[in-house]
CSV table of C-alpha atoms in Angstrom, one decimal:
chain,number,residue,atom,x,y,z
O,1016,MET,CA,40.0,24.3,-199.3
O,1017,THR,CA,40.6,27.6,-201.0
O,1018,LYS,CA,39.6,30.8,-199.3
O,1019,ASP,CA,37.0,31.5,-202.1
O,1020,ALA,CA,35.5,28.1,-201.7
O,1021,GLU,CA,35.3,28.6,-198.0
O,1022,LEU,CA,33.7,32.0,-198.3
O,1023,ASP,CA,31.1,30.5,-200.7
O,1024,LEU,CA,30.3,27.9,-198.1
O,1025,ILE,CA,30.0,30.5,-195.4
O,1026,ARG,CA,27.7,32.5,-197.6
O,1027,ARG,CA,25.5,29.5,-198.2
O,1028,ALA,CA,25.5,28.6,-194.6
O,1029,ARG,CA,24.3,32.1,-193.8
O,1030,SER,CA,21.4,31.6,-196.0
O,1031,GLY,CA,20.5,28.4,-194.1
O,1032,ASP,CA,22.0,25.8,-196.4
O,1033,GLY,CA,22.5,22.7,-194.2
O,1034,ASP,CA,24.8,21.0,-196.7
O,1035,ALA,CA,27.1,24.0,-196.6
O,1036,MET,CA,27.1,24.0,-192.9
O,1037,ALA,CA,28.0,20.3,-192.8
O,1038,GLU,CA,30.8,20.8,-195.2
O,1039,LEU,CA,32.2,23.6,-193.1
O,1040,VAL,CA,32.2,21.4,-190.0
O,1041,ALA,CA,33.7,18.5,-191.8
O,1042,ALA,CA,36.5,20.7,-193.3
O,1043,HIS,CA,37.7,21.9,-189.9
O,1044,GLN,CA,36.7,19.4,-187.4
O,1045,ASP,CA,39.7,17.1,-187.7
O,1046,GLY,CA,42.1,19.9,-187.2
O,1047,LEU,CA,40.3,21.3,-184.3
O,1048,TYR,CA,39.8,18.0,-182.7
O,1049,ALA,CA,43.5,17.1,-183.1
O,1050,PHE,CA,44.4,20.5,-181.6
O,1051,MET,CA,42.1,20.1,-178.7
O,1052,LEU,CA,43.1,16.6,-178.1
O,1053,ARG,CA,46.7,17.6,-177.8
O,1054,MET,CA,45.8,20.6,-175.7
O,1055,SER,CA,43.5,18.9,-173.2
O,1056,GLY,CA,44.9,15.4,-173.4
O,1057,ARG,CA,41.4,13.9,-173.0
O,1058,PRO,CA,39.4,12.8,-176.0
O,1059,HIS,CA,35.9,13.3,-174.5
O,1060,ILE,CA,36.7,16.8,-173.4
O,1061,ALA,CA,38.2,17.5,-176.8
O,1062,GLU,CA,35.1,16.2,-178.5
O,1063,ASP,CA,32.7,18.2,-176.3
O,1064,ILE,CA,34.7,21.4,-176.9
O,1065,VAL,CA,34.8,20.9,-180.7
O,1066,GLN,CA,31.0,20.1,-180.8
O,1067,GLU,CA,30.1,23.1,-178.8
O,1068,ALA,CA,32.5,25.3,-180.8
O,1069,PHE,CA,30.9,24.4,-184.1
O,1070,VAL,CA,27.4,24.8,-182.7
O,1071,ARG,CA,28.3,28.3,-181.7
O,1072,VAL,CA,30.0,29.0,-184.9
O,1073,LEU,CA,27.0,28.0,-186.9
O,1074,ARG,CA,24.6,29.8,-184.8
O,1075,ASN,CA,26.6,33.0,-185.1
O,1076,ILE,CA,27.8,32.5,-188.7
O,1077,ASP,CA,26.3,36.0,-189.4
O,1078,ARG,CA,28.9,37.6,-187.2
O,1079,PHE,CA,31.9,36.2,-189.0
O,1080,ASP,CA,34.1,38.9,-190.5
O,1081,PRO,CA,35.4,37.7,-193.9
O,1082,ARG,CA,38.5,39.7,-193.5
O,1083,PHE,CA,39.8,37.1,-191.1
O,1084,ARG,CA,40.5,33.5,-191.5
O,1085,PHE,CA,37.5,31.2,-190.7
O,1086,SER,CA,39.8,28.8,-188.9
O,1087,THR,CA,41.1,31.5,-186.7
O,1088,TRP,CA,37.6,32.4,-185.7
O,1089,VAL,CA,36.7,28.8,-185.0
O,1090,PHE,CA,39.9,28.3,-183.0
O,1091,THR,CA,39.2,31.4,-181.0
O,1092,ILE,CA,35.8,30.2,-180.0
O,1093,ALA,CA,37.1,26.8,-179.2
O,1094,LYS,CA,39.9,28.2,-177.1
O,1095,ARG,CA,37.5,30.1,-174.9
O,1096,LEU,CA,35.5,26.9,-174.4
O,1097,TYR,CA,38.8,25.1,-173.6
O,1098,VAL,CA,39.7,27.6,-170.9
O,1099,ASN,CA,36.2,27.2,-169.4
O,1100,ALA,CA,36.5,23.4,-169.5
O,1101,MET,CA,39.9,23.5,-167.9
O,1102,GLN,CA,38.6,25.5,-165.0
O,1103,LYS,CA,36.2,22.6,-164.3
O,1104,HIS,CA,38.5,19.8,-165.1
O,1105,ARG,CA,42.1,19.9,-164.0
O,1106,PRO,CA,44.2,19.1,-167.1
O,1107,VAL,CA,45.5,15.6,-166.9
O,1108,TYR,CA,47.7,14.9,-169.9
O,1109,ASP,CA,47.0,11.3,-170.7
O,1110,THR,CA,49.8,10.5,-173.2
O,1111,GLU,CA,48.7,7.0,-173.8
O,1112,THR,CA,45.2,8.1,-174.7
O,1113,VAL,CA,46.5,10.8,-177.0
O,1114,SER,CA,48.9,8.4,-178.7
O,1115,ALA,CA,46.2,5.9,-179.1
O,1116,GLN,CA,43.9,8.5,-180.8
O,1117,GLY,CA,46.6,9.9,-183.1
O,1118,GLY,CA,47.8,8.5,-186.4
O,1119,ARG,CA,45.0,7.8,-188.8
O,1120,THR,CA,47.7,7.2,-191.3
O,1121,ALA,CA,49.5,4.2,-189.9
O,1122,ALA,CA,53.0,3.5,-190.9
O,1123,PRO,CA,53.2,2.2,-194.4
O,1124,GLY,CA,53.8,-1.5,-194.8
O,1125,GLY,CA,52.2,-2.3,-191.5
O,1126,LYS,CA,55.3,-3.8,-190.1
O,1127,ALA,CA,55.2,-4.4,-186.4
O,1128,VAL,CA,58.6,-2.9,-185.9
O,1129,GLN,CA,57.7,0.3,-187.7
O,1130,ASP,CA,54.4,0.5,-185.8
O,1131,GLU,CA,56.3,0.1,-182.5
O,1132,THR,CA,58.8,2.8,-183.5
O,1133,MET,CA,56.0,5.3,-184.4
O,1134,ARG,CA,54.2,4.6,-181.1
O,1135,THR,CA,57.4,5.1,-179.2
O,1136,MET,CA,58.1,8.3,-181.1
O,1137,ARG,CA,54.6,9.6,-180.5
O,1138,SER,CA,54.7,8.8,-176.8
O,1139,LEU,CA,58.1,10.6,-176.6
O,1140,LEU,CA,56.7,13.7,-178.1
O,1141,ASP,CA,53.5,13.6,-176.1
O,1142,ASP,CA,55.6,13.5,-172.9
O,1143,ALA,CA,57.7,16.4,-174.2
O,1144,LEU,CA,54.6,18.4,-175.1
O,1145,GLY,CA,53.2,17.8,-171.6
O,1146,CYS,CA,56.2,19.5,-170.1
O,1147,LEU,CA,55.4,22.8,-171.9
O,1148,GLY,CA,53.3,25.5,-170.5
O,1149,GLU,CA,49.8,26.2,-172.0
O,1150,GLN,CA,50.9,29.0,-174.3
O,1151,GLN,CA,54.0,27.4,-175.6
O,1152,ARG,CA,52.2,24.1,-176.3
O,1153,GLU,CA,49.6,26.1,-178.2
O,1154,ILE,CA,52.1,27.9,-180.3
O,1155,VAL,CA,53.9,24.6,-181.1
O,1156,LEU,CA,50.7,22.9,-182.0
O,1157,LEU,CA,49.4,25.7,-184.2
O,1158,PHE,CA,52.8,26.0,-186.0
O,1159,HIS,CA,53.7,22.3,-186.4
O,1160,GLN,CA,50.3,20.6,-186.2
O,1161,GLN,CA,47.9,23.1,-187.8
O,1162,ASN,CA,50.6,24.5,-190.1
O,1163,TRP,CA,49.7,28.1,-189.3
O,1164,PRO,CA,52.1,30.8,-190.4
O,1165,ILE,CA,53.7,32.9,-187.7
O,1166,ALA,CA,51.7,35.9,-188.7
O,1167,ASP,CA,48.4,34.1,-188.2
O,1168,ILE,CA,49.5,32.8,-184.8
O,1169,ALA,CA,50.4,36.3,-183.8
O,1170,VAL,CA,47.0,37.5,-184.7
O,1171,TYR,CA,45.3,34.6,-183.0
O,1172,LEU,CA,47.2,35.2,-179.8
O,1173,SER,CA,47.3,38.9,-180.1
O,1174,MET,CA,51.1,39.2,-179.7
O,1175,PRO,CA,54.0,40.3,-181.8
O,1176,GLU,CA,55.4,37.9,-184.4
O,1177,GLY,CA,58.8,38.2,-182.7
O,1178,THR,CA,57.3,37.0,-179.4
O,1179,VAL,CA,55.7,34.1,-181.2
O,1180,LYS,CA,59.0,33.1,-182.7
O,1181,SER,CA,60.7,33.4,-179.4
O,1182,HIS,CA,58.1,31.2,-177.7
O,1183,LEU,CA,58.4,28.7,-180.4
O,1184,HIS,CA,62.1,28.6,-180.2
O,1185,ARG,CA,62.1,28.2,-176.4
O,1186,ALA,CA,59.4,25.6,-176.5
O,1187,ARG,CA,61.4,23.4,-178.9
O,1188,LYS,CA,64.5,23.8,-176.8
O,1189,ARG,CA,62.6,22.9,-173.7
O,1190,MET,CA,61.1,19.8,-175.3
O,1191,LYS,CA,64.5,18.7,-176.5
O,1192,LYS,CA,66.1,19.2,-173.1
O,1193,PHE,CA,63.2,17.3,-171.5
O,1194,ILE,CA,63.9,14.3,-173.6
O,1195,GLU,CA,67.7,14.5,-173.0
O,1196,GLU,CA,67.4,14.9,-169.3
O,1197,ASP,CA,65.0,11.9,-168.8
O,1198,ALA,CA,67.1,8.8,-168.9
O,1199,THR,CA,64.1,6.6,-169.6
O,1200,LEU,CA,63.0,8.8,-172.6
O,1201,LEU,CA,66.6,9.0,-173.8
O,1202,ALA,CA,66.8,5.2,-173.7
O,1203,ARG,CA,63.6,4.9,-175.6
O,1204,ALA,CA,64.8,7.4,-178.1
O,1205,ALA,CA,68.1,5.6,-178.5
O,1206,GLU,CA,66.2,2.4,-178.9
O,1207,VAL,CA,64.1,3.9,-181.8
O,1208,TRP,CA,67.1,5.2,-183.6
O,1209,ALA,CA,69.5,2.4,-182.8
S,647,MET,CA,65.0,10.7,-188.4
S,648,PHE,CA,65.4,12.6,-185.2
S,649,ASP,CA,68.3,11.8,-182.9
S,650,PRO,CA,67.9,13.4,-179.5
S,651,ARG,CA,71.6,13.7,-179.2
S,652,ASP,CA,71.7,15.7,-182.4
S,653,ASP,CA,72.0,19.4,-181.7
S,654,SER,CA,70.7,20.4,-185.0
S,655,PRO,CA,67.3,22.1,-184.5
S,656,ASP,CA,66.2,21.0,-187.9
S,657,ALA,CA,66.0,17.4,-187.0
S,658,PHE,CA,63.8,18.1,-184.0
S,659,ASP,CA,61.6,20.4,-186.0
S,660,ARG,CA,61.3,17.7,-188.6
S,661,LEU,CA,60.3,15.2,-186.0
S,662,LEU,CA,57.7,17.6,-184.5
S,663,HIS,CA,56.3,18.4,-187.9
S,664,ASP,CA,56.2,14.8,-189.1
S,665,GLU,CA,54.6,13.5,-185.9
S,666,LEU,CA,52.2,16.2,-185.2
S,667,ARG,CA,51.0,16.4,-188.8
S,668,GLN,CA,49.8,12.9,-188.5
S,669,SER,CA,46.1,13.6,-188.9
S,670,VAL,CA,43.9,12.7,-186.1
S,671,ALA,CA,40.4,11.9,-187.1
S,672,ALA,CA,37.5,13.4,-185.2
S,673,PRO,CA,34.7,11.0,-184.2
S,674,THR,CA,32.5,10.3,-187.2
S,675,ARG,CA,29.4,11.3,-185.2
S,676,LEU,CA,30.7,14.8,-184.6
S,677,THR,CA,29.2,16.4,-187.7
S,678,ALA,CA,25.8,14.8,-187.3
S,679,SER,CA,25.8,15.9,-183.6
S,680,VAL,CA,26.6,19.4,-184.5
S,681,MET,CA,24.1,19.6,-187.3
S,682,GLY,CA,21.4,18.0,-185.0
S,683,ARG,CA,22.1,20.6,-182.4
S,684,VAL,CA,21.6,23.5,-184.9
S,685,GLY,CA,18.3,21.9,-186.1
S,686,TYR,CA,19.4,20.0,-189.2
S,687,MET,CA,19.0,16.3,-189.7
S,688,ARG,CA,20.1,14.2,-192.6
S,689,VAL,CA,17.1,12.3,-193.9
S,690,ALA,CA,16.3,10.3,-197.0
S,691,GLU,CA,15.0,12.1,-200.0
S,692,GLY,CA,11.5,10.7,-199.8
S,693,GLU,CA,11.3,11.5,-196.2
S,694,ARG,CA,12.6,15.0,-196.9
S,695,ARG,CA,9.8,15.6,-199.5
S,696,ARG,CA,7.3,14.3,-197.1
S,697,ARG,CA,8.4,16.5,-194.3
S,698,ARG,CA,8.5,19.5,-196.6
S,699,ARG,CA,5.0,18.9,-197.8
S,700,ARG,CA,3.8,18.5,-194.3
S,701,GLN,CA,5.5,21.7,-193.3
S,702,ARG,CA,3.9,23.6,-196.2
S,703,LEU,CA,0.5,22.3,-195.2
S,704,VAL,CA,1.0,23.3,-191.6
S,705,ARG,CA,2.0,26.8,-192.7
S,706,ALA,CA,-0.9,27.1,-195.1
S,707,GLY,CA,-3.2,26.0,-192.4
S,708,ALA,CA,-1.8,28.5,-189.9
S,709,ALA,CA,-2.1,31.2,-192.5
S,710,ALA,CA,-5.7,30.3,-193.3
S,711,PHE,CA,-6.5,30.2,-189.6
S,712,LEU,CA,-4.9,33.6,-189.1
S,713,LEU,CA,-6.9,35.1,-192.0
S,714,ALA,CA,-10.1,33.6,-190.7
S,715,ALA,CA,-9.5,35.0,-187.3
S,716,MET,CA,-8.7,38.4,-188.7
S,717,ALA,CA,-11.8,38.4,-190.8
S,718,THR,CA,-14.0,37.3,-187.9
S,719,THR,CA,-12.5,40.0,-185.8
S,720,GLY,CA,-13.1,42.6,-188.5
S,721,VAL,CA,-16.7,41.6,-188.9
S,722,LEU,CA,-17.3,41.7,-185.2
S,723,LEU,CA,-15.8,45.1,-184.9
S,724,HIS,CA,-17.8,46.3,-187.9
S,725,THR,CA,-21.1,45.2,-186.5
S,726,THR,CA,-20.5,46.7,-183.1
S,727,ASP,CA,-19.0,49.9,-184.4
S,728,ARG,CA,-20.8,52.8,-182.9
S,729,VAL,CA,-19.6,55.2,-185.6
S,730,ARG,CA,-21.2,53.0,-188.2
S,731,ASP,CA,-24.4,52.9,-186.2
S,732,ALA,CA,-24.4,56.6,-185.9
S,733,HIS,CA,-25.0,56.8,-189.7
S,734,ASP,CA,-27.5,54.1,-189.7
S,735,GLY,CA,-31.0,55.4,-190.4
S,736,PHE,CA,-29.8,59.0,-190.8
S,737,THR,CA,-32.1,59.8,-193.6
S,738,VAL,CA,-33.0,62.9,-195.5
S,739,ASP,CA,-36.2,63.2,-193.5
S,740,ALA,CA,-34.2,63.0,-190.3
S,741,ALA,CA,-31.8,65.7,-191.5
S,742,VAL,CA,-34.6,68.0,-192.5
S,743,THR,CA,-36.3,67.3,-189.2
S,744,ARG,CA,-33.2,68.2,-187.3
S,745,ASP,CA,-32.7,71.4,-189.3
S,746,VAL,CA,-36.3,72.4,-188.6
S,747,ASP,CA,-35.9,71.7,-184.9
S,748,THR,CA,-32.7,73.8,-184.9
S,749,ALA,CA,-34.5,76.6,-186.6
S,750,ARG,CA,-37.2,76.4,-184.0
S,751,GLN,CA,-34.7,76.6,-181.3
S,752,ALA,CA,-33.2,79.6,-182.9
S,753,PHE,CA,-36.6,81.2,-183.2
S,754,GLY,CA,-37.1,80.6,-179.5
S,755,ARG,CA,-33.9,82.4,-178.8
S,756,THR,CA,-35.1,85.3,-180.9
S,757,VAL,CA,-38.3,85.5,-179.0
S,758,SER,CA,-36.4,85.4,-175.8
S,759,SER,CA,-34.2,88.2,-176.9
S,760,ILE,CA,-37.3,90.3,-177.8
S,761,ARG,CA,-38.6,89.7,-174.4
S,762,GLN,CA,-35.4,90.8,-172.8
S,763,LEU,CA,-35.6,94.0,-174.8
S,764,ARG,CA,-39.2,94.4,-173.9
S,765,SER,CA,-38.5,94.2,-170.2
S,766,LEU,CA,-36.5,97.4,-170.5
S,767,ILE,CA,-39.4,99.3,-172.0
S,768,PRO,CA,-41.6,99.8,-168.8
S,769,ALA,CA,-38.7,101.3,-166.9
S,770,ALA,CA,-38.2,103.9,-169.6
S,771,ASP,CA,-41.9,104.6,-169.8
S,772,ALA,CA,-42.0,105.2,-166.0
S,773,GLU,CA,-39.3,107.7,-166.3
S,774,ALA,CA,-41.1,109.6,-169.0
S,775,GLY,CA,-44.4,109.5,-167.0
S,776,ALA,CA,-46.2,108.4,-170.1
S,777,ASP,CA,-48.9,105.7,-170.2
S,778,ALA,CA,-47.6,102.4,-171.2
S,779,PRO,CA,-50.4,101.5,-173.6
S,780,GLN,CA,-49.8,104.6,-175.6
S,781,GLY,CA,-46.4,103.4,-176.7
S,782,ALA,CA,-47.7,100.0,-177.4
S,783,PRO,CA,-49.0,99.0,-180.8
S,784,GLN,CA,-52.7,99.0,-181.1
S,785,ILE,CA,-54.5,95.8,-181.3
S,786,GLY,CA,-57.6,95.7,-183.4
S,787,ALA,CA,-60.7,93.8,-183.0
S,788,ASP,CA,-59.4,90.9,-185.0
S,789,GLY,CA,-56.3,90.6,-182.8
S,790,PRO,CA,-52.8,91.7,-183.4
S,791,ASP,CA,-51.5,92.6,-186.7
S,792,ALA,CA,-50.2,89.3,-188.0
S,793,SER,CA,-47.7,90.9,-190.3
S,794,ASP,CA,-45.6,92.3,-187.4
S,795,ASP,CA,-44.4,89.5,-185.0
S,796,THR,CA,-42.6,91.9,-182.7
S,797,ALA,CA,-45.6,94.2,-182.5
S,798,VAL,CA,-47.7,91.2,-181.6
S,799,LEU,CA,-45.4,90.2,-178.9
S,800,LEU,CA,-45.1,93.7,-177.5
S,801,ALA,CA,-48.8,94.2,-177.6
S,802,ALA,CA,-49.4,91.0,-175.8
S,803,GLU,CA,-47.0,92.0,-173.1
S,804,SER,CA,-48.6,95.4,-172.8
S,805,ALA,CA,-52.1,94.2,-172.6
S,806,GLY,CA,-51.4,92.1,-169.6
S,807,PRO,CA,-50.0,88.8,-168.7
S,808,MET,CA,-50.9,86.1,-171.1
S,809,ALA,CA,-53.9,87.8,-172.4
S,810,THR,CA,-53.8,86.8,-176.0
S,811,ASP,CA,-54.4,83.1,-175.7
S,812,ALA,CA,-56.8,80.9,-173.9
S,813,ASP,CA,-54.0,78.8,-172.5
S,814,ALA,CA,-52.1,81.8,-171.4
S,815,ALA,CA,-54.2,82.3,-168.3
S,816,THR,CA,-53.0,79.0,-166.9
S,817,THR,CA,-49.4,79.3,-167.9
S,818,SER,CA,-48.9,82.9,-166.7
S,819,SER,CA,-49.1,81.9,-163.1
S,820,PRO,CA,-45.8,80.9,-161.4
S,821,ALA,CA,-47.6,77.9,-160.0
S,822,ALA,CA,-48.9,77.0,-163.3
S,823,THR,CA,-49.6,73.4,-164.1
S,824,PRO,CA,-48.2,71.7,-167.2
S,825,PRO,CA,-50.0,72.7,-170.3
S,826,SER,CA,-52.5,70.3,-171.8
S,827,ASP,CA,-51.5,71.2,-175.2
S,828,PRO,CA,-49.2,68.4,-176.4
S,829,ARG,CA,-47.3,70.8,-178.6
S,830,THR,CA,-46.0,72.7,-175.6
S,831,THR,CA,-43.1,72.0,-173.3
S,832,TYR,CA,-41.0,73.8,-170.8
S,833,ALA,CA,-37.9,75.7,-171.6
S,834,GLY,CA,-37.9,77.2,-168.1
S,835,ILE,CA,-37.3,80.9,-167.3
S,836,ASP,CA,-36.4,81.8,-163.7
S,837,GLY,CA,-37.9,78.6,-162.5
S,838,ARG,CA,-41.3,79.4,-164.2
S,839,PRO,CA,-42.5,77.4,-167.1
S,840,MET,CA,-42.3,78.9,-170.6
S,841,PRO,CA,-44.5,77.2,-173.1
S,842,VAL,CA,-42.8,77.1,-176.5
S,843,ALA,CA,-45.1,76.1,-179.3
S,844,GLY,CA,-44.1,73.1,-181.3
S,845,VAL,CA,-41.5,71.6,-179.1
S,846,GLY,CA,-42.1,68.0,-178.4
S,847,SER,CA,-44.7,67.7,-181.0
S,848,PHE,CA,-42.8,65.5,-183.4
S,849,PRO,CA,-40.7,62.4,-182.9
S,850,GLY,CA,-37.1,62.8,-182.0
S,851,THR,CA,-37.3,66.1,-180.1
S,852,ARG,CA,-36.4,66.2,-176.5
S,853,ALA,CA,-38.3,68.0,-173.7
S,854,ALA,CA,-35.2,69.1,-171.8
S,855,ASP,CA,-33.6,71.0,-174.6
S,856,PRO,CA,-30.1,72.0,-173.6
S,857,PHE,CA,-30.2,74.7,-176.3
S,858,ALA,CA,-33.2,76.4,-175.0
S,859,PRO,CA,-32.7,80.1,-174.4
S,860,GLN,CA,-31.7,81.4,-171.0
S,861,PRO,CA,-33.1,84.9,-170.7
S,862,ALA,CA,-32.0,87.4,-168.0
S,863,SER,CA,-33.5,87.4,-164.6
S,864,GLY,CA,-36.8,89.2,-164.1
S,865,VAL,CA,-38.3,88.6,-167.4
S,866,GLY,CA,-41.8,87.4,-167.3
S,867,PRO,CA,-43.2,84.3,-168.9
S,868,LEU,CA,-44.3,84.3,-172.5
S,869,SER,CA,-47.7,83.0,-173.0
S,870,LEU,CA,-48.2,83.7,-176.6
S,871,PRO,CA,-47.9,80.6,-178.8
S,872,VAL,CA,-45.5,81.3,-181.5
S,873,GLU,CA,-47.4,79.6,-184.2
S,874,SER,CA,-50.3,82.0,-183.6
S,875,ALA,CA,-48.0,84.9,-184.0
S,876,ILE,CA,-46.5,83.9,-187.3
S,877,PRO,CA,-49.0,83.4,-190.1
S,878,GLY,CA,-48.8,80.0,-191.7
S,879,LEU,CA,-46.4,78.5,-189.1
S,880,ASP,CA,-49.3,76.7,-187.3
S,881,ALA,CA,-50.1,74.9,-190.5
S,882,LEU,CA,-46.5,73.6,-190.5
S,883,ILE,CA,-46.5,72.1,-187.1
S,884,PRO,CA,-47.3,68.4,-187.5
S,885,ARG,CA,-50.0,66.7,-185.4
S,886,GLY,CA,-50.1,63.3,-184.1
S,887,PRO,CA,-47.5,60.8,-182.8
S,888,HIS,CA,-46.0,60.0,-186.2
S,889,ALA,CA,-46.3,63.4,-187.8
S,890,THR,CA,-43.4,64.6,-189.9
S,891,TRP,CA,-42.1,68.0,-190.5
S,892,THR,CA,-42.2,69.6,-193.8
S,893,LEU,CA,-40.8,72.9,-194.7
S,894,PRO,CA,-42.6,74.5,-197.6
S,895,GLU,CA,-41.0,77.2,-199.6
S,896,ALA,CA,-43.4,79.7,-198.1
S,897,VAL,CA,-41.3,79.9,-195.0
S,898,ASP,CA,-38.7,82.5,-195.3
S,899,ARG,CA,-35.6,80.9,-193.9
S,900,SER,CA,-33.6,84.1,-194.1
S,901,ALA,CA,-36.1,85.5,-191.5
S,902,ILE,CA,-35.0,82.8,-189.1
S,903,GLY,CA,-31.4,83.6,-189.6
S,904,PRO,CA,-28.4,81.8,-191.0
S,905,VAL,CA,-27.3,80.5,-187.6
S,906,ALA,CA,-30.5,78.6,-187.2
S,907,TRP,CA,-29.9,76.4,-190.2
S,908,ARG,CA,-26.3,75.7,-189.4
S,909,GLY,CA,-27.2,73.4,-186.4
S,910,SER,CA,-25.1,72.9,-183.4
S,911,ARG,CA,-26.1,69.5,-182.1
S,912,SER,CA,-23.5,66.9,-182.4
S,913,ASP,CA,-25.1,64.0,-180.6
S,914,ARG,CA,-26.8,61.2,-182.3
S,915,TRP,CA,-30.0,62.0,-183.8
S,916,SER,CA,-32.7,59.6,-184.7
S,917,ALA,CA,-36.1,60.4,-186.3
């Protein structure tokens, strides 16, 4: 969705257009849900957070400043809700659940071997993501999953771009090391690329 | 594809990117849940029209009820409005009656002033050693000169207390009983009654007149009916319970004074 189209939707939503509101939610709900699922590791918590975030967004749509990205605003609200939710529920990263949720686009061809390979790969990365700290995981997800530019991540996290890059580099290195150090994971990885 | 043994960061980046970009679908009910929580519900077009029509009817009914309530309140306030009632029945007759009454009160004040002045005369006469009747105006066989009100009053005072009227004998005494003449009432001077002609003789006047003159202490009562002192005034005083006042052109209003016609009573006045 282009920025102009998004601003038009926001303008219509401000005037009480229900269709525009639904369109805004539909445009951002998958990305936010995927982010929250990877962050929290639990689908029901991710769904609750996303739903509450969009309710707050639509109720306070008049407060949105068009100078910023709409997704940044939505993610900021969702992150506050995530922090509150994590204070209630200890984060338990359930990699199997996350892996089962992910991948609407299954491997083309539907071959059993390829499916298995993708599942193994996903599980491998989920484990690696689980070893990261909260902030590094967030940066990795925003950069690789949400495809945000470094500048936007810096604005979102209120930190210099250099720091974001540094965090991203360290996170990738740590994930890689985590896979290499774990014999089981390494064996699975070797099995995938054998 | 990514090989974990590969040191190249690009391979791992590619893996992360490829894997994490795999879209994860949010639950299908999420949008409906969000819209429901903010008060929107997806309904069929027919149902939507029906609801909209019902909503408009409810709003129109509420507006009509509000208007009716406001109108009722306005009517109730209007009918119980004291300001509106104050103007009710305030006719030209009532206004003229009020003016006449005000003039009469002013005239009473004038008489009172004359009496105050008169009370100073005996003291001056005593100092001069002169006879009091000599300075007083002469009263003929037909009574006082009707053309001079002041002379009449002074002559009445000089001739003795309340000597010019038949009723005067009864009202001159401090222990006087109320006068039988319905045209008289009491304005009260030093605790003694002062009959003032005309007061209370027409509807709407009040016996305890707060605008009655308050003369200085030591002034004797006035027993002379005013209407007998002013030629033609007696004919103006209405008789009977439903008598009305008229003010013919013969009465010189300027003689009463401009203040008398201005009026000073602000309370409600009903004829």
